[in-house]
Amino acid sequence: DAGVIQSPRHEVTEMGQEVTLRCKPISGHNSLFWYRQTMMRGLELLIYFNNNVPIDDSGMPEDRFSAKMPNASFSTLKIQPSEPRDSAVYFCASSLGGYGNQPQHFGDGTRLSIL
Amino acid sequence: DAKTTQPNSMESNEEEPVHLPCNHSTISGTDYIHWYRQLPSQGPEYVIHGLTSNVNNRMASLAIAEDRKSSTLILHRATLRDAAVYYCILSSAGNNRKLIWGLGTSLAVNP
């Protein structure tokens, strides 16, 4: 069975450019999570969707970050304009149900470097 | 938000059991205890979870203290592939509370 698929795996771009990260959750899962991981702050939840609706976006750093889930099989995380401090590994995860007692399944991540 | 406390690092020898501790003294009655691990250059991977009773699966066992203020992840026979960062996390069913991921325990396995 296909797991969570993220693209691209690596992205290097210059400050000020728009960055779009993509995620395909596991088929049948109705919850989707975007995380960011850095050495300094560890793993942080950015936003959580349930049934394609954003439920908790309190972790989104600022207005430069936006996330969409137009359908059950696709989500994007966009940064515009990007800054060097956005450099991190971004993970997408999906699960059956919300935070509760359902395991989250993670993709392999997108390693983002902003020069 | 309920938090967990784990040792920064632990070391084990291959084919020996490993007991990874986690303290969660402020756990609430509806909080599940989850364990994930993250191998180098990979996303976190679900290991096991439980509420009150001890749990076993093909990867590990979870021992939960009677007062639920602590738990222990047990790897019965460590292999080199078990070297990873292990995270102990609380989540509450029916409550859209953000999961708090600490820094976890970095497990080294010696051949």
PDB file of N, CA, C and O in Angstrom, chain B residues 43-79:
ATOM      1  N   GLY B  43      10.753  10.249   8.115  1.00  0.00           N
ATOM      2  CA  GLY B  43       9.672  10.808   8.911  1.00  0.00           C
ATOM      3  C   GLY B  43       9.407   9.930  10.124  1.00  0.00           C
ATOM      4  O   GLY B  43       9.786   8.765  10.153  1.00  0.00           O
ATOM      5  N   PRO B  44       8.761  10.497  11.138  1.00  0.00           N
ATOM      6  CA  PRO B  44       8.403   9.683  12.304  1.00  0.00           C
ATOM      7  C   PRO B  44       7.551   8.484  11.905  1.00  0.00           C
ATOM      8  O   PRO B  44       6.788   8.534  10.944  1.00  0.00           O
ATOM      9  N   GLU B  45       7.699   7.425  12.684  1.00  0.00           N
ATOM     10  CA  GLU B  45       6.983   6.171  12.420  1.00  0.00           C
ATOM     11  C   GLU B  45       6.244   5.765  13.685  1.00  0.00           C
ATOM     12  O   GLU B  45       6.827   5.749  14.776  1.00  0.00           O
ATOM     13  N   TYR B  46       4.970   5.455  13.545  1.00  0.00           N
ATOM     14  CA  TYR B  46       4.174   5.003  14.691  1.00  0.00           C
ATOM     15  C   TYR B  46       4.719   3.688  15.231  1.00  0.00           C
ATOM     16  O   TYR B  46       5.067   2.785  14.462  1.00  0.00           O
ATOM     17  N   VAL B  47       4.804   3.589  16.555  1.00  0.00           N
ATOM     18  CA  VAL B  47       5.273   2.348  17.178  1.00  0.00           C
ATOM     19  C   VAL B  47       4.131   1.649  17.908  1.00  0.00           C
ATOM     20  O   VAL B  47       3.813   0.494  17.629  1.00  0.00           O
ATOM     21  N   ILE B  48       3.492   2.357  18.834  1.00  0.00           N
ATOM     22  CA  ILE B  48       2.476   1.718  19.666  1.00  0.00           C
ATOM     23  C   ILE B  48       1.726   2.788  20.430  1.00  0.00           C
ATOM     24  O   ILE B  48       2.224   3.916  20.578  1.00  0.00           O
ATOM     25  N   HIS B  49       0.513   2.493  20.888  1.00  0.00           N
ATOM     26  CA  HIS B  49      -0.178   3.421  21.779  1.00  0.00           C
ATOM     27  C   HIS B  49      -1.091   2.642  22.717  1.00  0.00           C
ATOM     28  O   HIS B  49      -1.449   1.485  22.447  1.00  0.00           O
ATOM     29  N   GLY B  50      -1.467   3.298  23.814  1.00  0.00           N
ATOM     30  CA  GLY B  50      -2.355   2.671  24.786  1.00  0.00           C
ATOM     31  C   GLY B  50      -3.025   3.707  25.662  1.00  0.00           C
ATOM     32  O   GLY B  50      -2.640   4.874  25.669  1.00  0.00           O
ATOM     33  N   LEU B  51      -4.006   3.248  26.422  1.00  0.00           N
ATOM     34  CA  LEU B  51      -4.741   4.151  27.309  1.00  0.00           C
ATOM     35  C   LEU B  51      -4.498   3.783  28.772  1.00  0.00           C
ATOM     36  O   LEU B  51      -3.998   4.591  29.537  1.00  0.00           O
ATOM     37  N   THR B  52      -4.838   2.565  29.146  1.00  0.00           N
ATOM     38  CA  THR B  52      -4.654   2.148  30.535  1.00  0.00           C
ATOM     39  C   THR B  52      -3.934   0.807  30.649  1.00  0.00           C
ATOM     40  O   THR B  52      -3.071   0.632  31.505  1.00  0.00           O
ATOM     41  N   SER B  53      -4.283  -0.101  29.776  1.00  0.00           N
ATOM     42  CA  SER B  53      -3.700  -1.446  29.865  1.00  0.00           C
ATOM     43  C   SER B  53      -2.414  -1.543  29.067  1.00  0.00           C
ATOM     44  O   SER B  53      -2.201  -0.801  28.114  1.00  0.00           O
ATOM     45  N   ASN B  54      -1.569  -2.479  29.461  1.00  0.00           N
ATOM     46  CA  ASN B  54      -0.354  -2.744  28.694  1.00  0.00           C
ATOM     47  C   ASN B  54      -0.732  -3.247  27.299  1.00  0.00           C
ATOM     48  O   ASN B  54      -1.766  -3.887  27.103  1.00  0.00           O
ATOM     49  N   VAL B  55       0.128  -2.922  26.336  1.00  0.00           N
ATOM     50  CA  VAL B  55      -0.157  -3.246  24.943  1.00  0.00           C
ATOM     51  C   VAL B  55       1.054  -3.929  24.327  1.00  0.00           C
ATOM     52  O   VAL B  55       2.200  -3.591  24.658  1.00  0.00           O
ATOM     53  N   ASN B  56       0.796  -4.864  23.435  1.00  0.00           N
ATOM     54  CA  ASN B  56       1.869  -5.532  22.709  1.00  0.00           C
ATOM     55  C   ASN B  56       1.559  -5.501  21.219  1.00  0.00           C
ATOM     56  O   ASN B  56       0.410  -5.655  20.819  1.00  0.00           O
ATOM     57  N   ASN B  57       2.577  -5.286  20.409  1.00  0.00           N
ATOM     58  CA  ASN B  57       2.443  -5.491  18.971  1.00  0.00           C
ATOM     59  C   ASN B  57       3.756  -6.049  18.456  1.00  0.00           C
ATOM     60  O   ASN B  57       4.674  -6.343  19.233  1.00  0.00           O
ATOM     61  N   ARG B  58       3.850  -6.184  17.139  1.00  0.00           N
ATOM     62  CA  ARG B  58       5.019  -6.860  16.590  1.00  0.00           C
ATOM     63  C   ARG B  58       6.296  -6.050  16.773  1.00  0.00           C
ATOM     64  O   ARG B  58       7.394  -6.574  16.694  1.00  0.00           O
ATOM     65  N   MET B  59       6.148  -4.749  17.027  1.00  0.00           N
ATOM     66  CA  MET B  59       7.333  -3.903  17.145  1.00  0.00           C
ATOM     67  C   MET B  59       7.827  -3.805  18.583  1.00  0.00           C
ATOM     68  O   MET B  59       9.033  -3.737  18.829  1.00  0.00           O
ATOM     69  N   ALA B  60       6.866  -3.699  19.520  1.00  0.00           N
ATOM     70  CA  ALA B  60       7.264  -3.377  20.886  1.00  0.00           C
ATOM     71  C   ALA B  60       6.136  -3.690  21.861  1.00  0.00           C
ATOM     72  O   ALA B  60       5.054  -4.114  21.463  1.00  0.00           O
ATOM     73  N   SER B  61       6.431  -3.448  23.130  1.00  0.00           N
ATOM     74  CA  SER B  61       5.423  -3.528  24.181  1.00  0.00           C
ATOM     75  C   SER B  61       5.368  -2.194  24.901  1.00  0.00           C
ATOM     76  O   SER B  61       6.392  -1.494  25.005  1.00  0.00           O
ATOM     77  N   LEU B  62       4.185  -1.840  25.386  1.00  0.00           N
ATOM     78  CA  LEU B  62       4.002  -0.610  26.154  1.00  0.00           C
ATOM     79  C   LEU B  62       3.490  -0.990  27.530  1.00  0.00           C
ATOM     80  O   LEU B  62       2.424  -1.611  27.642  1.00  0.00           O
ATOM     81  N   ALA B  63       4.267  -0.631  28.539  1.00  0.00           N
ATOM     82  CA  ALA B  63       3.872  -0.879  29.919  1.00  0.00           C
ATOM     83  C   ALA B  63       3.449   0.450  30.535  1.00  0.00           C
ATOM     84  O   ALA B  63       4.235   1.406  30.558  1.00  0.00           O
ATOM     85  N   ILE B  64       2.214   0.520  31.024  1.00  0.00           N
ATOM     86  CA  ILE B  64       1.659   1.758  31.583  1.00  0.00           C
ATOM     87  C   ILE B  64       1.500   1.576  33.081  1.00  0.00           C
ATOM     88  O   ILE B  64       0.902   0.600  33.540  1.00  0.00           O
ATOM     89  N   ALA B  65       2.031   2.520  33.849  1.00  0.00           N
ATOM     90  CA  ALA B  65       1.928   2.451  35.300  1.00  0.00           C
ATOM     91  C   ALA B  65       0.465   2.513  35.732  1.00  0.00           C
ATOM     92  O   ALA B  65      -0.376   3.072  35.027  1.00  0.00           O
ATOM     93  N   GLU B  66       0.195   1.961  36.886  1.00  0.00           N
ATOM     94  CA  GLU B  66      -1.188   1.896  37.369  1.00  0.00           C
ATOM     95  C   GLU B  66      -1.802   3.284  37.516  1.00  0.00           C
ATOM     96  O   GLU B  66      -2.978   3.486  37.216  1.00  0.00           O
ATOM     97  N   ASP B  67      -1.017   4.263  37.963  1.00  0.00           N
ATOM     98  CA  ASP B  67      -1.527   5.627  38.102  1.00  0.00           C
ATOM     99  C   ASP B  67      -1.426   6.420  36.803  1.00  0.00           C
ATOM    100  O   ASP B  67      -1.790   7.594  36.757  1.00  0.00           O
ATOM    101  N   ARG B  68      -0.901   5.796  35.753  1.00  0.00           N
ATOM    102  CA  ARG B  68      -0.773   6.363  34.406  1.00  0.00           C
ATOM    103  C   ARG B  68       0.174   7.562  34.350  1.00  0.00           C
ATOM    104  O   ARG B  68       0.224   8.248  33.350  1.00  0.00           O
ATOM    105  N   LYS B  69       0.930   7.804  35.365  1.00  0.00           N
ATOM    106  CA  LYS B  69       1.828   8.961  35.359  1.00  0.00           C
ATOM    107  C   LYS B  69       3.167   8.643  34.703  1.00  0.00           C
ATOM    108  O   LYS B  69       4.020   9.528  34.567  1.00  0.00           O
ATOM    109  N   SER B  70       3.358   7.424  34.313  1.00  0.00           N
ATOM    110  CA  SER B  70       4.571   7.061  33.588  1.00  0.00           C
ATOM    111  C   SER B  70       4.289   5.845  32.718  1.00  0.00           C
ATOM    112  O   SER B  70       3.312   5.120  32.944  1.00  0.00           O
ATOM    113  N   SER B  71       5.145   5.656  31.737  1.00  0.00           N
ATOM    114  CA  SER B  71       5.033   4.474  30.879  1.00  0.00           C
ATOM    115  C   SER B  71       6.425   4.091  30.397  1.00  0.00           C
ATOM    116  O   SER B  71       7.376   4.887  30.493  1.00  0.00           O
ATOM    117  N   THR B  72       6.529   2.882  29.879  1.00  0.00           N
ATOM    118  CA  THR B  72       7.810   2.378  29.401  1.00  0.00           C
ATOM    119  C   THR B  72       7.604   1.658  28.081  1.00  0.00           C
ATOM    120  O   THR B  72       6.723   0.787  27.978  1.00  0.00           O
ATOM    121  N   LEU B  73       8.377   2.043  27.096  1.00  0.00           N
ATOM    122  CA  LEU B  73       8.386   1.334  25.821  1.00  0.00           C
ATOM    123  C   LEU B  73       9.451   0.255  25.900  1.00  0.00           C
ATOM    124  O   LEU B  73      10.593   0.542  26.265  1.00  0.00           O
ATOM    125  N   ILE B  74       9.073  -0.953  25.568  1.00  0.00           N
ATOM    126  CA  ILE B  74      10.004  -2.077  25.673  1.00  0.00           C
ATOM    127  C   ILE B  74      10.278  -2.655  24.289  1.00  0.00           C
ATOM    128  O   ILE B  74       9.345  -3.095  23.599  1.00  0.00           O
ATOM    129  N   LEU B  75      11.543  -2.610  23.901  1.00  0.00           N
ATOM    130  CA  LEU B  75      11.990  -3.314  22.695  1.00  0.00           C
ATOM    131  C   LEU B  75      12.612  -4.611  23.192  1.00  0.00           C
ATOM    132  O   LEU B  75      13.591  -4.589  23.924  1.00  0.00           O
ATOM    133  N   HIS B  76      12.055  -5.737  22.796  1.00  0.00           N
ATOM    134  CA  HIS B  76      12.443  -6.996  23.427  1.00  0.00           C
ATOM    135  C   HIS B  76      13.849  -7.453  23.037  1.00  0.00           C
ATOM    136  O   HIS B  76      14.566  -7.999  23.872  1.00  0.00           O
ATOM    137  N   ARG B  77      14.233  -7.220  21.801  1.00  0.00           N
ATOM    138  CA  ARG B  77      15.588  -7.550  21.346  1.00  0.00           C
ATOM    139  C   ARG B  77      16.033  -6.457  20.388  1.00  0.00           C
ATOM    140  O   ARG B  77      15.597  -6.415  19.250  1.00  0.00           O
ATOM    141  N   ALA B  78      16.866  -5.573  20.877  1.00  0.00           N
ATOM    142  CA  ALA B  78      17.282  -4.447  20.054  1.00  0.00           C
ATOM    143  C   ALA B  78      18.121  -4.906  18.868  1.00  0.00           C
ATOM    144  O   ALA B  78      18.958  -5.804  18.994  1.00  0.00           O
ATOM    145  N   THR B  79      17.886  -4.292  17.730  1.00  0.00           N
ATOM    146  CA  THR B  79      18.723  -4.512  16.555  1.00  0.00           C
ATOM    147  C   THR B  79      19.325  -3.168  16.155  1.00  0.00           C
ATOM    148  O   THR B  79      18.898  -2.106  16.629  1.00  0.00           O
TER     149      THR B  79
END
